[in-house]
């Protein structure tokens, strides 16, 4: 399958005038090619048998705490028939935790809920349908937020955990005082090899051969002749003093997604949880190498030209952009906090349990308390993740 995807990529590159595709297109194909893309394959990605863990895999406590905050919001604002919509739900475990908690705490409100899942991967949508089967509520699945927006208008809460970090990114590098967009070509065909001026000195050192490919095509980086029009304004707005060699990523499609979310949500809240930062902290010399990372069997690596379609590729989310794009379409920022602060403010510590069983292997309470620690540790998930709450309310 890797070789099919490599062939497809080479064909796409050959079709271009300069024999390169933008990194953003390369990443989109690696993750979302209909048949061979990483997220589209019938294979576990999240959890023990996959490539990475998410907060909902750490324990039910994450979903329970998020659920309490959602419940409070729904009650305070008297939503009569609220919708809970999750975008990019993976295995469905977070929605499962949230629904379980609401059913326990407020059966009346639970009975009035409708559930919408937006999931691009048919494999994940299938697992989600199974894991949410026991909740006898009206449920609906869409592939993208744009598709959902064409069909839905509702009041309620839209949430996501690690959805925006899966967006393909434009990769941009500064050289000799100018910003260049990175493109990917392959060894035999890349015309820019002859035009040395387009090739980044740093990039020349990152040629990586994929050993399983008999014809040993080597994917390599170059500079595109021009930066994509959709990111020129963002590039112009970057701080002037950033050093040569600095790399940044710009998530594609954020504005369109915010438009779609806002057009569906008549009244309610959008909660986006992810690793990332404000633009000020992301586009800072201390992050000179950018934040692009790959995950394969629970190991992080930076070799995104390898294991094509077999590993996750991801980048930190620029939350300032989510806020700006949201603001433009009436989603007003209510709060932007670190995950630990959000969970503490929503009572995660009160969920810690006293226990007599001190065997770390058998004690359920100890496991739960360990999960709390993991979720709020400032040096771990608690400090890395951010929670953005945007609202559209009629007051
Ligand atoms: C990193 S996983 C997060 C899973 C889950 N939220 C959790 O906390 O365990 C990303 C999920 O988003 C889905 N996804 C990625 N891009 C998407 C898109 N554009 N639209 C809808 N779902 C998407 C993936 O298939 C996957 O289920």
Short mmCIF file of C-alpha atoms and ligand atoms in Angstrom, two decimals:
data_model
loop_
_atom_site.label_atom_id
_atom_site.label_comp_id
_atom_site.label_asym_id
_atom_site.label_seq_id
_atom_site.Cartn_x
_atom_site.Cartn_y
_atom_site.Cartn_z
CA UNK A 1 0.00 0.00 0.00
CA UNK A 2 2.88 2.32 0.78
CA UNK A 3 4.18 1.73 -2.74
CA UNK A 4 0.74 2.52 -4.25
CA UNK A 5 0.69 5.80 -2.38
CA UNK A 6 4.27 6.59 -3.41
CA UNK A 7 3.37 5.94 -7.04
CA UNK A 8 0.36 8.21 -6.70
CA UNK A 9 2.50 10.97 -5.18
CA UNK A 10 5.12 10.65 -7.95
CA UNK A 11 2.39 10.94 -10.58
CA UNK A 12 1.03 14.07 -8.94
CA UNK A 13 4.54 15.55 -8.82
CA UNK A 14 5.26 14.69 -12.46
CA UNK A 15 2.08 16.52 -13.48
CA UNK A 16 3.39 19.79 -12.06
CA UNK A 17 5.43 22.24 -14.08
CA UNK A 18 8.28 22.23 -11.58
CA UNK A 19 7.76 18.56 -10.63
CA UNK A 20 6.92 19.34 -7.00
CA UNK A 21 3.73 19.50 -5.02
CA UNK A 22 3.32 21.80 -2.04
CA UNK A 23 4.01 20.16 1.32
CA UNK A 24 0.39 20.84 2.29
CA UNK A 25 -0.79 18.67 -0.64
CA UNK A 26 1.79 16.00 0.17
CA UNK A 27 0.54 15.81 3.77
CA UNK A 28 -3.11 15.79 2.66
CA UNK A 29 -2.43 12.81 0.37
CA UNK A 30 -0.40 10.93 3.03
CA UNK A 31 -3.19 11.32 5.58
CA UNK A 32 -6.38 11.45 3.52
CA UNK A 33 -5.91 9.67 0.17
CA UNK A 34 -9.25 7.88 -0.21
CA UNK A 35 -7.79 4.40 -0.24
CA UNK A 36 -4.24 4.53 1.06
CA UNK A 37 -4.16 7.62 3.32
CA UNK A 38 -3.19 7.05 6.95
CA UNK A 39 -6.57 8.04 8.42
CA UNK A 40 -8.58 6.25 5.74
CA UNK A 41 -7.16 2.77 6.29
CA UNK A 42 -8.86 0.00 8.25
CA UNK A 43 -6.37 0.00 11.05
CA UNK A 44 -6.13 1.16 14.64
CA UNK A 45 -4.49 4.52 15.10
CA UNK A 46 -5.58 5.60 18.57
CA UNK A 47 -4.80 3.57 21.71
CA UNK A 48 -2.52 0.69 22.65
CA UNK A 49 -2.60 -1.05 19.26
CA UNK A 50 -2.30 2.22 17.35
CA UNK A 51 0.30 4.96 17.06
CA UNK A 52 -0.70 7.41 19.78
CA UNK A 53 -2.80 7.85 22.91
CA UNK A 54 -5.25 10.70 23.41
CA UNK A 55 -6.60 12.11 26.68
CA UNK A 56 -9.79 10.05 26.42
CA UNK A 57 -7.64 6.90 26.37
CA UNK A 58 -6.03 7.85 29.67
CA UNK A 59 -9.32 7.14 31.45
CA UNK A 60 -13.01 8.05 31.68
CA UNK A 61 -12.14 10.98 33.89
CA UNK A 62 -11.31 13.27 30.94
CA UNK A 63 -14.73 12.78 29.34
CA UNK A 64 -16.48 13.01 32.71
CA UNK A 65 -14.92 16.38 33.48
CA UNK A 66 -15.59 17.76 30.02
CA UNK A 67 -19.12 16.44 30.34
CA UNK A 68 -19.68 18.31 33.60
CA UNK A 69 -18.67 21.55 31.95
CA UNK A 70 -20.97 20.87 28.96
CA UNK A 71 -23.87 19.94 31.24
CA UNK A 72 -23.54 23.11 33.28
CA UNK A 73 -23.50 25.21 30.10
CA UNK A 74 -26.56 23.45 28.65
CA UNK A 75 -28.52 23.90 31.87
CA UNK A 76 -27.52 27.54 32.40
CA UNK A 77 -28.67 28.42 28.91
CA UNK A 78 -31.88 26.40 28.86
CA UNK A 79 -31.43 24.55 25.62
CA UNK A 80 -34.63 22.65 24.97
CA UNK A 81 -33.42 20.00 22.50
CA UNK A 82 -29.66 20.33 22.44
CA UNK A 83 -27.28 18.69 20.02
CA UNK A 84 -23.90 17.29 21.02
CA UNK A 85 -21.62 17.20 18.04
CA UNK A 86 -18.11 15.74 18.07
CA UNK A 87 -15.68 16.37 15.22
CA UNK A 88 -12.92 13.80 14.63
CA UNK A 89 -14.07 11.40 17.33
CA UNK A 90 -11.54 8.59 16.66
CA UNK A 91 -12.76 5.47 18.44
CA UNK A 92 -15.80 7.28 19.88
CA UNK A 93 -14.52 6.92 23.44
CA UNK A 94 -14.84 10.60 24.33
CA UNK A 95 -18.47 10.83 23.19
CA UNK A 96 -19.12 7.56 25.01
CA UNK A 97 -17.70 8.96 28.26
CA UNK A 98 -19.68 12.18 27.91
CA UNK A 99 -23.00 10.47 27.19
CA UNK A 100 -22.50 7.98 30.03
CA UNK A 101 -21.92 10.83 32.45
CA UNK A 102 -24.91 12.91 31.30
CA UNK A 103 -27.18 9.84 31.49
CA UNK A 104 -26.01 9.26 35.08
CA UNK A 105 -26.28 12.86 36.26
CA UNK A 106 -29.30 14.23 34.38
CA UNK A 107 -31.51 11.59 32.76
CA UNK A 108 -34.07 14.18 31.66
CA UNK A 109 -31.61 16.25 29.73
CA UNK A 110 -30.01 13.09 28.35
CA UNK A 111 -33.37 12.01 26.91
CA UNK A 112 -33.63 15.28 24.93
CA UNK A 113 -30.18 15.02 23.33
CA UNK A 114 -29.34 14.41 19.69
CA UNK A 115 -25.85 13.26 18.69
CA UNK A 116 -23.90 14.21 15.57
CA UNK A 117 -20.49 12.75 14.72
CA UNK A 118 -18.32 14.24 11.99
CA UNK A 119 -15.69 11.72 10.96
CA UNK A 120 -13.74 11.59 7.73
CA UNK A 121 -12.48 8.03 8.14
CA UNK A 122 -15.04 5.34 7.24
CA UNK A 123 -13.14 2.95 9.52
CA UNK A 124 -13.38 5.28 12.52
CA UNK A 125 -17.03 6.06 11.76
CA UNK A 126 -17.69 2.30 11.82
CA UNK A 127 -15.99 1.87 15.22
CA UNK A 128 -17.86 4.92 16.56
CA UNK A 129 -21.21 3.43 15.49
CA UNK A 130 -20.36 0.29 17.44
CA UNK A 131 -19.15 2.08 20.56
CA UNK A 132 -22.21 4.38 20.67
CA UNK A 133 -24.73 1.63 19.90
CA UNK A 134 -25.93 1.30 23.48
CA UNK A 135 -27.07 4.95 23.64
CA UNK A 136 -30.62 5.01 22.36
CA UNK A 137 -30.55 8.61 21.14
CA UNK A 138 -30.99 9.96 17.61
CA UNK A 139 -27.53 9.87 15.99
CA UNK A 140 -26.18 11.07 12.69
CA UNK A 141 -22.81 10.79 10.96
CA UNK A 142 -21.21 13.15 8.44
CA UNK A 143 -17.83 12.96 6.77
CA UNK A 144 -16.87 16.63 7.02
CA UNK A 145 -18.07 19.74 8.80
CA UNK A 146 -18.94 21.22 5.41
CA UNK A 147 -21.26 18.28 4.72
CA UNK A 148 -22.80 18.63 8.18
CA UNK A 149 -23.28 22.38 7.63
CA UNK A 150 -25.26 21.70 4.43
CA UNK A 151 -27.72 19.59 6.41
CA UNK A 152 -27.88 20.83 9.99
CA UNK A 153 -28.97 23.84 12.06
CA UNK A 154 -28.99 23.33 15.81
CA UNK A 155 -28.39 24.63 19.32
CA UNK A 156 -25.94 22.93 21.62
CA UNK A 157 -22.25 22.11 21.90
CA UNK A 158 -19.67 21.19 19.27
CA UNK A 159 -16.44 19.72 20.65
CA UNK A 160 -13.24 18.17 19.37
CA UNK A 161 -10.09 16.71 20.83
CA UNK A 162 -7.04 16.48 18.57
CA UNK A 163 -8.96 17.34 15.40
CA UNK A 164 -7.25 20.55 14.27
CA UNK A 165 -3.75 19.09 14.70
CA UNK A 166 -4.59 16.60 11.93
CA UNK A 167 -5.13 19.39 9.36
CA UNK A 168 -2.61 19.44 6.50
CA UNK A 169 -0.20 22.35 6.93
CA UNK A 170 1.64 24.70 4.61
CA UNK A 171 5.29 24.40 5.59
CA UNK A 172 7.24 27.63 5.28
CA UNK A 173 10.93 28.38 5.82
CA UNK A 174 12.87 31.61 6.07
CA UNK A 175 16.05 31.94 4.04
CA UNK A 176 18.07 35.06 3.25
CA UNK A 177 15.35 37.17 4.85
CA UNK A 178 12.51 35.79 2.66
CA UNK A 179 9.82 33.20 3.40
CA UNK A 180 9.60 30.21 1.05
CA UNK A 181 6.96 27.51 0.92
CA UNK A 182 8.33 23.98 1.02
CA UNK A 183 7.46 21.65 -1.85
CA UNK A 184 8.16 17.94 -2.20
CA UNK A 185 9.51 16.31 -5.33
CA UNK A 186 11.33 13.09 -6.07
CA UNK A 187 14.86 12.53 -7.07
CA UNK A 188 14.71 11.69 -10.75
CA UNK A 189 12.19 14.32 -11.63
CA UNK A 190 12.83 17.36 -9.55
CA UNK A 191 13.75 20.11 -11.93
CA UNK A 192 14.68 22.44 -9.11
CA UNK A 193 17.70 20.24 -8.48
CA UNK A 194 19.17 22.08 -11.43
CA UNK A 195 17.84 25.41 -10.16
CA UNK A 196 19.83 25.46 -6.97
CA UNK A 197 18.43 28.82 -5.97
CA UNK A 198 15.08 27.20 -5.12
CA UNK A 199 16.55 24.55 -2.89
CA UNK A 200 16.96 25.19 0.77
CA UNK A 201 20.53 24.56 1.97
CA UNK A 202 19.05 22.93 5.06
CA UNK A 203 16.66 20.85 3.00
CA UNK A 204 19.38 19.28 0.90
CA UNK A 205 20.42 17.28 3.90
CA UNK A 206 17.05 15.67 4.53
CA UNK A 207 16.74 13.39 1.53
CA UNK A 208 15.29 10.15 2.79
CA UNK A 209 15.00 6.94 0.87
CA UNK A 210 12.19 4.55 1.71
CA UNK A 211 13.92 1.21 1.76
CA UNK A 212 10.83 -0.86 0.90
CA UNK A 213 10.56 0.74 -2.50
CA UNK A 214 12.47 -1.30 -5.07
CA UNK A 215 12.90 1.55 -7.50
CA UNK A 216 14.24 3.62 -4.55
CA UNK A 217 12.51 6.84 -5.32
CA UNK A 218 13.86 9.52 -3.03
CA UNK A 219 11.44 12.20 -1.89
CA UNK A 220 13.09 15.48 -1.15
CA UNK A 221 12.29 19.04 -0.27
CA UNK A 222 12.66 22.15 -2.36
CA UNK A 223 11.28 25.66 -2.37
CA UNK A 224 8.17 26.40 -4.40
CA UNK A 225 8.59 29.36 -6.75
CA UNK A 226 5.76 31.17 -4.93
CA UNK A 227 4.00 31.08 -1.59
CA UNK A 228 0.32 29.97 -1.83
CA UNK A 229 -1.99 33.00 -2.18
CA UNK A 230 -4.12 31.82 0.76
CA UNK A 231 -1.24 32.18 3.21
CA UNK A 232 0.48 35.34 1.94
CA UNK A 233 -1.38 37.57 4.42
CA UNK A 234 -0.35 35.29 7.30
CA UNK A 235 3.29 35.29 6.15
CA UNK A 236 3.25 39.09 5.86
CA UNK A 237 1.95 39.32 9.43
CA UNK A 238 4.79 37.24 10.94
CA UNK A 239 7.16 38.99 13.35
CA UNK A 240 10.01 40.60 11.43
CA UNK A 241 12.89 39.42 13.62
CA UNK A 242 12.47 35.66 13.09
CA UNK A 243 15.83 34.08 12.16
CA UNK A 244 16.88 32.52 8.85
CA UNK A 245 16.34 28.77 8.90
CA UNK A 246 13.14 29.16 10.95
CA UNK A 247 10.25 26.92 9.94
CA UNK A 248 6.59 27.45 10.62
CA UNK A 249 3.42 25.58 9.74
CA UNK A 250 0.10 27.10 8.72
CA UNK A 251 -2.97 24.86 8.98
CA UNK A 252 -5.00 24.84 5.77
CA UNK A 253 -8.78 25.20 5.79
CA UNK A 254 -9.22 26.61 9.32
CA UNK A 255 -11.28 29.55 8.13
CA UNK A 256 -13.62 27.31 6.05
CA UNK A 257 -14.12 24.99 9.03
CA UNK A 258 -14.95 27.89 11.36
CA UNK A 259 -17.46 29.17 8.78
CA UNK A 260 -19.11 25.75 8.63
CA UNK A 261 -19.23 25.36 12.42
CA UNK A 262 -20.74 28.77 12.88
CA UNK A 263 -23.33 28.34 10.15
CA UNK A 264 -24.63 25.16 11.83
CA UNK A 265 -24.62 26.47 15.36
CA UNK A 266 -27.56 28.80 15.94
CA UNK A 267 -26.76 29.10 19.62
CA UNK A 268 -24.17 27.36 21.73
CA UNK A 269 -20.52 26.63 22.27
CA UNK A 270 -17.54 25.28 20.34
CA UNK A 271 -14.90 23.58 22.51
CA UNK A 272 -11.60 22.80 20.78
CA UNK A 273 -8.96 20.85 22.70
CA UNK A 274 -5.55 20.29 21.17
CA UNK A 275 -1.83 20.75 21.54
CA UNK A 276 -0.83 24.15 20.33
CA UNK A 277 -0.36 27.73 21.37
CA UNK A 278 -1.04 31.34 20.57
CA UNK A 279 0.68 32.64 17.41
CA UNK A 280 2.99 34.70 19.58
CA UNK A 281 4.32 31.61 21.34
CA UNK A 282 4.35 29.37 18.27
CA UNK A 283 6.07 31.74 15.88
CA UNK A 284 8.93 32.46 18.21
CA UNK A 285 12.68 31.95 17.67
CA UNK A 286 12.68 29.33 20.45
CA UNK A 287 10.60 27.15 18.08
CA UNK A 288 13.04 27.52 15.18
CA UNK A 289 12.44 24.01 13.83
CA UNK A 290 8.67 24.34 13.85
CA UNK A 291 6.37 21.73 15.36
CA UNK A 292 5.84 19.19 12.59
CA UNK A 293 5.98 15.66 14.03
CA UNK A 294 5.10 12.08 13.08
CA UNK A 295 3.80 9.26 15.26
CA UNK A 296 4.39 5.61 14.50
CA UNK A 297 3.73 2.85 17.02
CA UNK A 298 3.93 5.30 19.93
CA UNK A 299 7.28 6.71 18.85
CA UNK A 300 7.57 10.31 17.79
CA UNK A 301 9.83 11.04 14.82
CA UNK A 302 10.47 13.85 12.36
CA UNK A 303 10.84 11.67 9.26
CA UNK A 304 7.74 12.67 7.38
CA UNK A 305 9.21 11.54 4.05
CA UNK A 306 9.29 7.98 5.38
CA UNK A 307 6.57 5.42 6.17
CA UNK A 308 4.32 7.18 3.66
CA UNK A 309 0.66 6.59 4.65
CA UNK A 310 1.75 4.42 7.58
CA UNK A 311 2.25 7.09 10.22
CA UNK A 312 0.45 10.13 11.56
CA UNK A 313 1.78 13.55 10.60
CA UNK A 314 0.75 16.44 12.80
CA UNK A 315 1.59 20.00 13.83
CA UNK A 316 0.76 22.26 16.76
CA UNK A 317 -2.43 24.26 16.38
CA UNK A 318 -2.27 28.03 16.07
CA UNK A 319 -5.11 28.92 18.42
CA UNK A 320 -4.87 32.65 17.63
CA UNK A 321 -6.02 31.79 14.12
CA UNK A 322 -8.94 29.72 15.42
CA UNK A 323 -9.95 32.70 17.54
CA UNK A 324 -9.59 35.22 14.68
CA UNK A 325 -11.48 33.05 12.19
CA UNK A 326 -14.17 32.32 14.79
CA UNK A 327 -14.52 35.99 15.66
CA UNK A 328 -15.19 36.84 12.02
CA UNK A 329 -18.18 34.49 11.93
CA UNK A 330 -19.70 35.29 15.32
CA UNK A 331 -17.97 32.69 17.48
CA UNK A 332 -16.75 34.83 20.33
CA UNK A 333 -13.83 33.63 22.44
CA UNK A 334 -15.08 32.88 25.93
CA UNK A 335 -11.85 31.39 27.31
CA UNK A 336 -8.48 30.05 26.21
CA UNK A 337 -6.67 28.05 28.87
CA UNK A 338 -4.24 25.24 29.43
CA UNK A 339 -5.84 21.81 29.80
CA UNK A 340 -4.77 21.47 33.45
CA UNK A 341 -6.42 24.80 34.33
CA UNK A 342 -9.60 23.84 32.46
CA UNK A 343 -9.85 20.45 34.16
CA UNK A 344 -9.10 21.87 37.61
CA UNK A 345 -11.70 24.61 37.14
CA UNK A 346 -14.24 21.95 36.20
CA UNK A 347 -13.69 19.85 39.31
CA UNK A 348 -11.33 17.06 38.23
CA UNK A 349 -9.70 16.90 41.68
CA UNK A 350 -13.05 16.25 43.35
CA UNK A 351 -13.22 13.07 41.29
CA UNK A 352 -10.08 11.66 42.95
CA UNK A 353 -10.95 8.66 45.11
CA UNK A 354 -9.91 7.46 48.55
CA UNK A 355 -8.89 3.83 48.47
CA UNK A 356 -7.76 0.95 50.65
CA UNK A 357 -6.44 -1.25 47.86
CA UNK A 358 -2.84 -0.10 47.39
CA UNK A 359 -1.94 -2.64 44.72
CA UNK A 360 -1.22 -0.51 41.62
CA UNK A 361 -2.29 -3.38 39.34
CA UNK A 362 -5.71 -4.07 40.87
CA UNK A 363 -6.81 -0.81 42.43
CA UNK A 364 -9.39 0.93 40.24
CA UNK A 365 -9.20 4.05 42.40
CA UNK A 366 -5.42 4.22 42.08
CA UNK A 367 -5.73 3.92 38.32
CA UNK A 368 -8.26 6.74 38.27
CA UNK A 369 -6.08 8.94 40.46
CA UNK A 370 -3.07 8.25 38.24
CA UNK A 371 -5.15 9.29 35.20
CA UNK A 372 -6.00 12.59 36.92
CA UNK A 373 -2.31 13.19 37.53
CA UNK A 374 -1.45 12.45 33.92
CA UNK A 375 -4.12 14.82 32.61
CA UNK A 376 -3.20 17.78 34.79
CA UNK A 377 0.58 17.49 35.08
CA UNK A 378 1.94 20.83 33.81
CA UNK A 379 4.97 19.03 32.35
CA UNK A 380 2.71 16.53 30.52
CA UNK A 381 -0.70 16.63 28.85
CA UNK A 382 -1.93 19.35 31.21
CA UNK A 383 0.66 21.88 30.12
CA UNK A 384 0.88 20.89 26.47
CA UNK A 385 -2.81 20.97 25.61
CA UNK A 386 -5.01 24.03 25.30
CA UNK A 387 -8.78 24.38 25.60
CA UNK A 388 -10.48 27.05 23.51
CA UNK A 389 -14.13 27.85 24.18
CA UNK A 390 -15.99 29.97 21.64
CA UNK A 391 -19.60 30.97 22.04
CA UNK A 392 -22.56 32.22 20.10
CA UNK A 393 -25.25 33.38 22.51
CA UNK A 394 -28.07 35.86 22.15
CA UNK A 395 -27.18 38.19 24.96
C1 LIG B 1 -5.98 12.29 16.44
S1 LIG B 1 -7.50 11.52 16.18
C2 LIG B 1 -8.38 12.08 17.61
C3 LIG B 1 -9.39 11.10 18.10
C4 LIG B 1 -10.30 11.47 19.26
N1 LIG B 1 -10.81 12.80 19.19
C5 LIG B 1 -9.70 11.21 20.61
O1 LIG B 1 -9.61 12.12 21.41
O2 LIG B 1 -9.32 10.07 20.86
C6 LIG B 1 -8.16 12.48 14.87
C7 LIG B 1 -9.53 12.04 14.40
O3 LIG B 1 -10.04 13.03 13.51
C8 LIG B 1 -10.46 12.42 12.30
N2 LIG B 1 -10.30 13.44 11.26
C9 LIG B 1 -9.14 13.92 10.78
N3 LIG B 1 -9.38 14.88 9.88
C10 LIG B 1 -10.72 15.03 9.81
C11 LIG B 1 -11.58 15.88 9.05
N4 LIG B 1 -11.09 16.77 8.19
N5 LIG B 1 -12.90 15.77 9.24
C12 LIG B 1 -13.41 14.88 10.13
N6 LIG B 1 -12.64 14.04 10.84
C13 LIG B 1 -11.32 14.12 10.70
C14 LIG B 1 -9.57 11.20 12.18
O4 LIG B 1 -10.07 10.22 11.32
C15 LIG B 1 -9.54 10.74 13.63
O5 LIG B 1 -10.69 10.02 13.95
#
